[in-house]
mmCIF file of C-alpha atoms in Angstrom:
data_model
loop_
_atom_site.group_PDB
_atom_site.id
_atom_site.type_symbol
_atom_site.label_atom_id
_atom_site.label_comp_id
_atom_site.label_asym_id
_atom_site.label_seq_id
_atom_site.Cartn_x
_atom_site.Cartn_y
_atom_site.Cartn_z
ATOM 1 C CA MET A 27 0.483 -8.531 17.102
ATOM 2 C CA GLU A 28 1.546 -9.666 13.342
ATOM 3 C CA LEU A 29 5.285 -9.926 13.197
ATOM 4 C CA ILE A 30 6.202 -10.573 9.268
ATOM 5 C CA ILE A 31 10.411 -10.445 8.544
ATOM 6 C CA ILE A 32 11.139 -10.897 5.207
ATOM 7 C CA SER A 33 14.799 -11.664 4.930
ATOM 8 C CA GLY A 34 16.454 -14.283 1.496
ATOM 9 C CA ARG A 35 19.044 -13.568 -0.983
ATOM 10 C CA SER A 36 20.413 -10.342 -2.028
ATOM 11 C CA GLY A 37 18.585 -9.534 -5.321
ATOM 12 C CA SER A 38 15.948 -11.683 -4.979
ATOM 13 C CA GLY A 39 12.816 -9.466 -4.932
ATOM 14 C CA LYS A 40 13.139 -8.075 -0.745
ATOM 15 C CA SER A 41 12.592 -4.240 -0.942
ATOM 16 C CA VAL A 42 9.336 -5.737 -3.289
ATOM 17 C CA ALA A 43 7.733 -7.515 -0.813
ATOM 18 C CA LEU A 44 8.924 -4.833 2.235
ATOM 19 C CA ARG A 45 6.969 -2.285 -0.233
ATOM 20 C CA VAL A 46 4.375 -4.772 -0.689
ATOM 21 C CA VAL A 47 4.245 -5.350 3.666
ATOM 22 C CA GLU A 48 3.751 -1.942 3.657
ATOM 23 C CA ASP A 49 0.975 -0.848 1.572
ATOM 24 C CA LEU A 50 -0.862 -3.544 3.910
ATOM 25 C CA GLY A 51 -0.496 -1.442 6.800
ATOM 26 C CA TYR A 52 2.146 -2.845 8.106
ATOM 27 C CA TYR A 53 4.704 -0.700 10.645
ATOM 28 C CA CYS A 54 8.483 -1.493 8.277
ATOM 29 C CA VAL A 55 11.754 -1.413 9.081
ATOM 30 C CA ASP A 56 14.413 -2.152 6.665
ATOM 31 C CA ASN A 57 17.590 -3.731 7.286
ATOM 32 C CA ILE A 58 17.301 -3.916 11.276
ATOM 33 C CA PRO A 59 19.845 -6.081 13.126
ATOM 34 C CA VAL A 60 17.990 -9.251 14.185
ATOM 35 C CA ASN A 61 19.223 -8.856 17.814
ATOM 36 C CA LEU A 62 17.307 -5.431 17.618
ATOM 37 C CA LEU A 63 14.363 -6.770 16.506
ATOM 38 C CA PRO A 64 12.747 -7.784 20.284
ATOM 39 C CA SER A 65 13.324 -3.984 21.381
ATOM 40 C CA LEU A 66 11.658 -2.893 18.478
ATOM 41 C CA VAL A 67 8.737 -4.878 18.660
ATOM 42 C CA ARG A 68 8.071 -3.703 22.826
ATOM 43 C CA SER A 69 8.587 -0.022 21.732
ATOM 44 C CA VAL A 70 6.745 0.450 18.812
ATOM 45 C CA SER A 71 3.489 -2.174 20.267
ATOM 46 C CA ASP A 72 1.712 -0.101 21.966
ATOM 47 C CA THR A 73 1.171 2.607 18.435
ATOM 48 C CA TYR A 74 1.584 -0.656 15.715
ATOM 49 C CA ASP A 75 -0.393 -4.581 15.724
ATOM 50 C CA LYS A 76 1.458 -5.623 12.484
ATOM 51 C CA ILE A 77 4.970 -4.926 12.225
ATOM 52 C CA ALA A 78 7.573 -6.134 8.919
ATOM 53 C CA VAL A 79 11.097 -5.438 9.025
ATOM 54 C CA SER A 80 13.434 -6.794 7.015
ATOM 55 C CA ILE A 81 16.624 -8.598 7.679
ATOM 56 C CA ASP A 82 19.707 -9.245 4.865
ATOM 57 C CA VAL A 83 23.319 -11.042 5.440
ATOM 58 C CA ARG A 84 24.689 -8.245 7.158
ATOM 59 C CA ASN A 85 22.195 -8.389 10.385
ATOM 60 C CA ILE A 86 21.908 -12.288 11.170
ATOM 61 C CA PRO A 87 23.939 -14.391 13.863
ATOM 62 C CA LYS A 88 26.464 -17.041 12.307
ATOM 63 C CA GLU A 89 24.697 -19.486 14.657
ATOM 64 C CA GLN A 90 21.197 -21.388 14.283
ATOM 65 C CA ASP A 91 21.038 -21.181 18.298
ATOM 66 C CA GLU A 92 21.803 -17.838 18.735
ATOM 67 C CA PHE A 93 18.950 -16.627 16.128
ATOM 68 C CA ASN A 94 16.565 -19.136 17.823
ATOM 69 C CA ASP A 95 17.238 -17.734 20.711
ATOM 70 C CA ILE A 96 16.727 -14.469 20.138
ATOM 71 C CA LEU A 97 12.947 -15.331 18.339
ATOM 72 C CA GLU A 98 12.451 -16.905 21.496
ATOM 73 C CA TYR A 99 12.928 -13.370 23.144
ATOM 74 C CA LEU A 100 10.063 -11.574 21.310
ATOM 75 C CA PRO A 101 7.138 -10.932 23.518
ATOM 76 C CA GLY A 102 5.046 -13.174 23.950
ATOM 77 C CA PHE A 103 2.533 -11.130 21.826
ATOM 78 C CA ALA A 104 4.591 -10.886 18.872
ATOM 79 C CA ASN A 105 3.514 -13.594 15.990
ATOM 80 C CA PRO A 106 6.447 -13.784 13.990
ATOM 81 C CA THR A 107 6.015 -15.315 10.299
ATOM 82 C CA LEU A 108 9.263 -15.805 8.724
ATOM 83 C CA PHE A 109 9.075 -14.952 4.591
ATOM 84 C CA TYR A 110 12.143 -16.217 3.134
ATOM 85 C CA LEU A 111 13.511 -14.850 -0.701
ATOM 86 C CA ASP A 112 15.969 -16.325 -3.239
ATOM 87 C CA SER A 113 16.532 -17.361 -6.837
ATOM 88 C CA ASP A 114 19.213 -19.033 -8.364
ATOM 89 C CA ASP A 115 22.056 -18.085 -8.749
ATOM 90 C CA GLN A 116 22.507 -17.301 -12.455
ATOM 91 C CA THR A 117 19.178 -14.994 -11.781
ATOM 92 C CA LEU A 118 20.976 -13.093 -9.112
ATOM 93 C CA ILE A 119 23.943 -12.616 -11.227
ATOM 94 C CA LYS A 120 22.072 -11.193 -14.300
ATOM 95 C CA ARG A 121 20.137 -8.932 -11.733
ATOM 96 C CA PHE A 122 23.433 -8.096 -9.876
ATOM 97 C CA SER A 123 24.426 -7.674 -13.406
ATOM 98 C CA GLU A 124 21.516 -5.539 -14.827
ATOM 99 C CA THR A 125 21.345 -3.117 -11.845
ATOM 100 C CA ARG A 126 24.908 -2.144 -11.154
ATOM 101 C CA ARG A 127 24.710 -2.677 -7.697
ATOM 102 C CA LEU A 128 27.150 -3.828 -5.264
ATOM 103 C CA HIS A 129 26.862 -7.096 -3.371
ATOM 104 C CA PRO A 130 26.489 -6.895 0.521
ATOM 105 C CA LEU A 131 29.698 -9.179 0.980
ATOM 106 C CA SER A 132 31.522 -7.852 -2.563
ATOM 107 C CA ILE A 133 33.174 -4.886 -0.241
ATOM 108 C CA ASP A 134 36.070 -7.070 1.030
ATOM 109 C CA SER A 135 36.212 -7.933 -3.063
ATOM 110 C CA LEU A 136 34.907 -10.682 -3.090
ATOM 111 C CA PRO A 137 34.192 -11.866 -6.610
ATOM 112 C CA LEU A 138 29.519 -11.578 -7.319
ATOM 113 C CA ASP A 139 29.739 -15.698 -8.364
ATOM 114 C CA LEU A 140 31.380 -16.597 -4.656
ATOM 115 C CA ALA A 141 29.457 -13.639 -2.250
ATOM 116 C CA ILE A 142 26.341 -14.539 -3.220
ATOM 117 C CA LYS A 143 27.270 -18.744 -3.039
ATOM 118 C CA LYS A 144 28.390 -17.103 0.304
ATOM 119 C CA GLU A 145 25.446 -15.253 1.121
ATOM 120 C CA LYS A 146 23.399 -18.575 0.827
ATOM 121 C CA GLN A 147 25.122 -20.473 3.749
ATOM 122 C CA LEU A 148 25.310 -17.851 5.951
ATOM 123 C CA LEU A 149 21.445 -17.240 5.812
ATOM 124 C CA ASP A 150 21.401 -20.707 6.057
ATOM 125 C CA VAL A 151 19.857 -20.549 10.322
ATOM 126 C CA LEU A 152 17.049 -18.733 8.630
ATOM 127 C CA VAL A 153 16.023 -21.117 5.925
ATOM 128 C CA THR A 154 15.350 -23.617 8.375
ATOM 129 C CA ARG A 155 12.569 -21.248 10.638
ATOM 130 C CA ALA A 156 10.902 -19.762 7.595
ATOM 131 C CA ASP A 157 7.456 -20.661 7.081
ATOM 132 C CA PHE A 158 7.057 -19.422 3.487
ATOM 133 C CA MET A 159 10.472 -20.079 0.908
ATOM 134 C CA LEU A 160 9.855 -18.052 -2.312
ATOM 135 C CA ASP A 161 11.657 -19.215 -5.191
ATOM 136 C CA THR A 162 11.547 -15.318 -7.972
ATOM 137 C CA THR A 163 13.411 -17.031 -10.259
ATOM 138 C CA ASP A 164 11.068 -16.256 -13.476
ATOM 139 C CA LEU A 165 8.868 -13.881 -11.510
ATOM 140 C CA SER A 166 8.249 -10.630 -12.377
ATOM 141 C CA VAL A 167 7.255 -7.857 -9.450
ATOM 142 C CA HIS A 168 3.957 -7.829 -10.026
ATOM 143 C CA GLN A 169 4.116 -11.443 -9.070
ATOM 144 C CA LEU A 170 6.115 -11.409 -6.498
ATOM 145 C CA ALA A 171 4.003 -8.554 -5.271
ATOM 146 C CA GLU A 172 0.969 -10.492 -5.812
ATOM 147 C CA SER A 173 2.969 -13.228 -4.090
ATOM 148 C CA ILE A 174 2.914 -12.175 -1.287
ATOM 149 C CA ARG A 175 -0.506 -10.494 -0.541
ATOM 150 C CA GLU A 176 -1.808 -14.323 -1.099
ATOM 151 C CA LYS A 177 0.862 -15.488 1.358
ATOM 152 C CA ILE A 178 -0.639 -12.734 3.656
ATOM 153 C CA LEU A 179 -4.069 -11.907 3.104
ATOM 154 C CA GLY A 180 -5.414 -15.967 2.052
ATOM 155 C CA LYS A 181 -6.353 -14.781 -0.887
ATOM 156 C CA LYS A 182 -5.678 -13.297 -4.637
ATOM 157 C CA ASP A 183 -7.865 -10.377 -4.405
ATOM 158 C CA LYS A 184 -5.728 -7.355 -3.774
ATOM 159 C CA GLN A 185 -7.623 -5.137 -1.067
ATOM 160 C CA LEU A 186 -7.537 -1.783 -3.106
ATOM 161 C CA ILE A 187 -8.413 1.549 -1.313
ATOM 162 C CA VAL A 188 -10.468 3.664 -3.226
ATOM 163 C CA THR A 189 -10.578 7.398 -1.951
ATOM 164 C CA PHE A 190 -13.514 9.907 -3.204
ATOM 165 C CA GLU A 191 -11.965 13.377 -2.289
ATOM 166 C CA SER A 192 -13.277 16.104 -3.122
ATOM 167 C CA PHE A 193 -11.711 19.424 -3.623
ATOM 168 C CA GLY A 194 -12.002 23.063 -5.151
ATOM 169 C CA PHE A 195 -10.349 24.025 -8.169
ATOM 170 C CA LYS A 196 -9.255 27.118 -7.315
ATOM 171 C CA HIS A 197 -7.371 25.632 -4.936
ATOM 172 C CA GLY A 198 -5.316 23.723 -7.253
ATOM 173 C CA ILE A 199 -6.145 19.273 -8.380
ATOM 174 C CA PRO A 200 -5.038 17.317 -6.047
ATOM 175 C CA LYS A 201 -1.795 15.551 -6.914
ATOM 176 C CA GLU A 202 -2.579 11.865 -5.685
ATOM 177 C CA ALA A 203 -5.735 12.526 -7.571
ATOM 178 C CA ASP A 204 -6.060 9.414 -10.663
ATOM 179 C CA TYR A 205 -8.903 10.352 -11.907
ATOM 180 C CA VAL A 206 -10.876 14.030 -12.123
ATOM 181 C CA PHE A 207 -13.958 14.837 -11.991
ATOM 182 C CA ASP A 208 -14.939 18.798 -12.506
ATOM 183 C CA ALA A 209 -18.482 19.557 -11.117
ATOM 184 C CA ARG A 210 -18.579 23.268 -12.120
ATOM 185 C CA PHE A 211 -21.580 22.983 -14.864
ATOM 186 C CA LEU A 212 -24.034 21.973 -11.762
ATOM 187 C CA PRO A 213 -26.268 24.127 -10.288
ATOM 188 C CA ASN A 214 -24.042 26.185 -7.357
ATOM 189 C CA PRO A 215 -25.767 26.308 -3.766
ATOM 190 C CA HIS A 216 -23.761 29.422 -3.238
ATOM 191 C CA TRP A 217 -25.673 31.851 -5.013
ATOM 192 C CA GLU A 218 -28.294 30.699 -2.804
ATOM 193 C CA PRO A 219 -28.047 33.711 0.258
ATOM 194 C CA GLU A 220 -29.263 30.937 2.853
ATOM 195 C CA LEU A 221 -27.364 27.669 1.230
ATOM 196 C CA LYS A 222 -23.990 29.557 0.954
ATOM 197 C CA PRO A 223 -23.107 30.240 4.480
ATOM 198 C CA LEU A 224 -23.019 25.995 4.698
ATOM 199 C CA ASN A 225 -21.560 23.026 2.585
ATOM 200 C CA GLY A 226 -22.599 19.738 0.708
ATOM 201 C CA LEU A 227 -22.389 17.773 3.748
ATOM 202 C CA ASP A 228 -25.509 19.922 5.499
ATOM 203 C CA GLN A 229 -29.530 18.318 4.769
ATOM 204 C CA PRO A 230 -30.679 21.431 3.163
ATOM 205 C CA VAL A 231 -27.520 21.989 0.040
ATOM 206 C CA LYS A 232 -28.265 17.871 -0.269
ATOM 207 C CA ASP A 233 -31.724 18.834 -0.905
ATOM 208 C CA TYR A 234 -30.674 21.384 -3.149
ATOM 209 C CA LEU A 235 -28.838 19.419 -5.885
ATOM 210 C CA ALA A 236 -30.382 15.893 -5.959
ATOM 211 C CA SER A 237 -33.636 18.518 -6.550
ATOM 212 C CA HIS A 238 -31.858 18.609 -10.090
ATOM 213 C CA SER A 239 -31.849 16.113 -12.700
ATOM 214 C CA ILE A 240 -28.510 17.115 -14.189
ATOM 215 C CA VAL A 241 -26.926 15.983 -10.559
ATOM 216 C CA GLN A 242 -28.484 13.218 -10.616
ATOM 217 C CA LYS A 243 -27.532 11.959 -13.763
ATOM 218 C CA PHE A 244 -23.252 13.263 -13.096
ATOM 219 C CA THR A 245 -23.792 11.263 -10.039
ATOM 220 C CA TRP A 246 -24.493 8.153 -11.307
ATOM 221 C CA GLN A 247 -22.192 8.817 -14.312
ATOM 222 C CA ILE A 248 -19.455 8.526 -12.506
ATOM 223 C CA GLN A 249 -20.442 5.907 -9.769
ATOM 224 C CA THR A 250 -20.534 3.260 -13.835
ATOM 225 C CA PHE A 251 -17.744 4.689 -14.377
ATOM 226 C CA VAL A 252 -15.593 3.680 -10.969
ATOM 227 C CA GLN A 253 -18.148 0.467 -11.419
ATOM 228 C CA THR A 254 -17.555 -0.769 -14.224
ATOM 229 C CA TRP A 255 -13.201 0.045 -13.910
ATOM 230 C CA LEU A 256 -12.612 -1.146 -10.318
ATOM 231 C CA PRO A 257 -12.200 -4.638 -10.704
ATOM 232 C CA HIS A 258 -9.682 -4.203 -13.639
ATOM 233 C CA LEU A 259 -7.727 -1.978 -11.831
ATOM 234 C CA GLU A 260 -8.186 -4.192 -9.068
ATOM 235 C CA ARG A 261 -6.300 -6.484 -10.995
ATOM 236 C CA ASN A 262 -3.369 -4.634 -11.954
ATOM 237 C CA ASN A 263 -1.259 -4.212 -9.179
ATOM 238 C CA ARG A 264 -2.395 -1.035 -7.394
ATOM 239 C CA SER A 265 -2.716 -0.445 -3.774
ATOM 240 C CA TYR A 266 -5.134 3.019 -4.026
ATOM 241 C CA LEU A 267 -6.947 4.718 -5.607
ATOM 242 C CA THR A 268 -8.094 7.892 -5.716
ATOM 243 C CA ILE A 269 -11.479 9.748 -7.191
ATOM 244 C CA ALA A 270 -11.227 13.880 -7.252
ATOM 245 C CA ILE A 271 -14.105 15.776 -8.032
ATOM 246 C CA GLY A 272 -13.643 19.683 -7.740
ATOM 247 C CA CYS A 273 -16.223 22.254 -8.061
ATOM 248 C CA THR A 274 -15.309 26.633 -7.568
ATOM 249 C CA GLY A 275 -14.044 26.079 -4.001
ATOM 250 C CA GLY A 276 -14.650 22.725 -2.778
ATOM 251 C CA GLN A 277 -17.618 23.923 -0.264
ATOM 252 C CA HIS A 278 -20.903 22.761 -2.024
ATOM 253 C CA ARG A 279 -21.402 20.556 -4.879
ATOM 254 C CA SER A 280 -17.649 18.592 -4.800
ATOM 255 C CA VAL A 281 -18.038 18.169 -1.113
ATOM 256 C CA TYR A 282 -22.017 16.925 -2.005
ATOM 257 C CA LEU A 283 -20.964 14.775 -4.915
ATOM 258 C CA ALA A 284 -17.753 12.797 -2.914
ATOM 259 C CA GLN A 285 -19.638 12.212 0.141
ATOM 260 C CA THR A 286 -22.658 10.762 -2.006
ATOM 261 C CA ILE A 287 -21.159 8.200 -3.784
ATOM 262 C CA GLY A 288 -18.470 7.578 -1.580
ATOM 263 C CA GLU A 289 -21.205 6.324 1.126
ATOM 264 C CA SER A 290 -23.011 4.179 -1.751
ATOM 265 C CA PHE A 291 -19.367 2.626 -2.303
ATOM 266 C CA ALA A 292 -18.527 1.767 0.902
ATOM 267 C CA MET A 293 -21.872 -0.311 1.290
ATOM 268 C CA THR A 294 -20.269 -2.929 -0.619
ATOM 269 C CA HIS A 295 -16.236 -2.392 -0.741
ATOM 270 C CA PRO A 296 -14.454 -2.763 1.952
ATOM 271 C CA ASN A 297 -12.286 0.144 1.755
ATOM 272 C CA VAL A 298 -13.416 3.201 1.209
ATOM 273 C CA LYS A 299 -11.993 7.048 2.559
ATOM 274 C CA ILE A 300 -13.915 10.119 2.047
ATOM 275 C CA ARG A 301 -11.922 13.205 2.348
ATOM 276 C CA HIS A 302 -12.969 16.733 2.238
ATOM 277 C CA ARG A 303 -9.941 18.327 1.075
ATOM 278 C CA GLU A 304 -11.015 22.208 1.677
ATOM 279 C CA GLN A 305 -13.099 21.024 4.753
ATOM 280 C CA GLU A 306 -9.993 19.857 6.691
ATOM 281 C CA LYS A 307 -8.057 23.355 6.433
#
């Protein structure tokens, strides 16, 4: 089991890091007390093989030995990796001033600058065990996200998940769609009595649509569009891309196109999903 622990001083980007890890398919828990970590891992190990947690200064033991003992109590199948994020004091002060958030250690009326310094001292128990130290002082949110991905995946390229989804316009456009293509102008198998009860996954419907040059041209143009812009989208800090293709009822033309184009991209892209919305109802 992969276990990622994210910590560091408040304002250094822990929330951003946890969202990035969640996008990579990890089961995530925010601000868990460290002493509950072994129990959490055991309780979800049957369901998840990738877990990530964030911990802040309020949820860690004060002694190094106590923290080491908690990690030692983790199940043998858990392989923990600790990310420690930090920034210089002035940057943290600026970030808290801009967001007007209360520092976790300011609840006792401790001034912000002193709270930031005290937090650094309390987190020393984590620094000595950190596998990755990330200084986020000069990093934008996007640069931090890319750095986290690079450390976890071992490469800079992001694993973009591309979904090709068919739908029927009469049931509404999918809210999650990034691009929408309208196939309602194509020849409609609905008006062919022998094809009407079938859908775009059935061979007679596939043969019917593939026999029309306008369908072939539309398929090629969608493929070309996605192929042209996919590399740019992958470099633009995205996790998901949804290409929605619609026809009137979402049974024939859109299903055929989404399935055909999705299968074509699956041959060269590692993370392709195909969904037929109206077929799932």
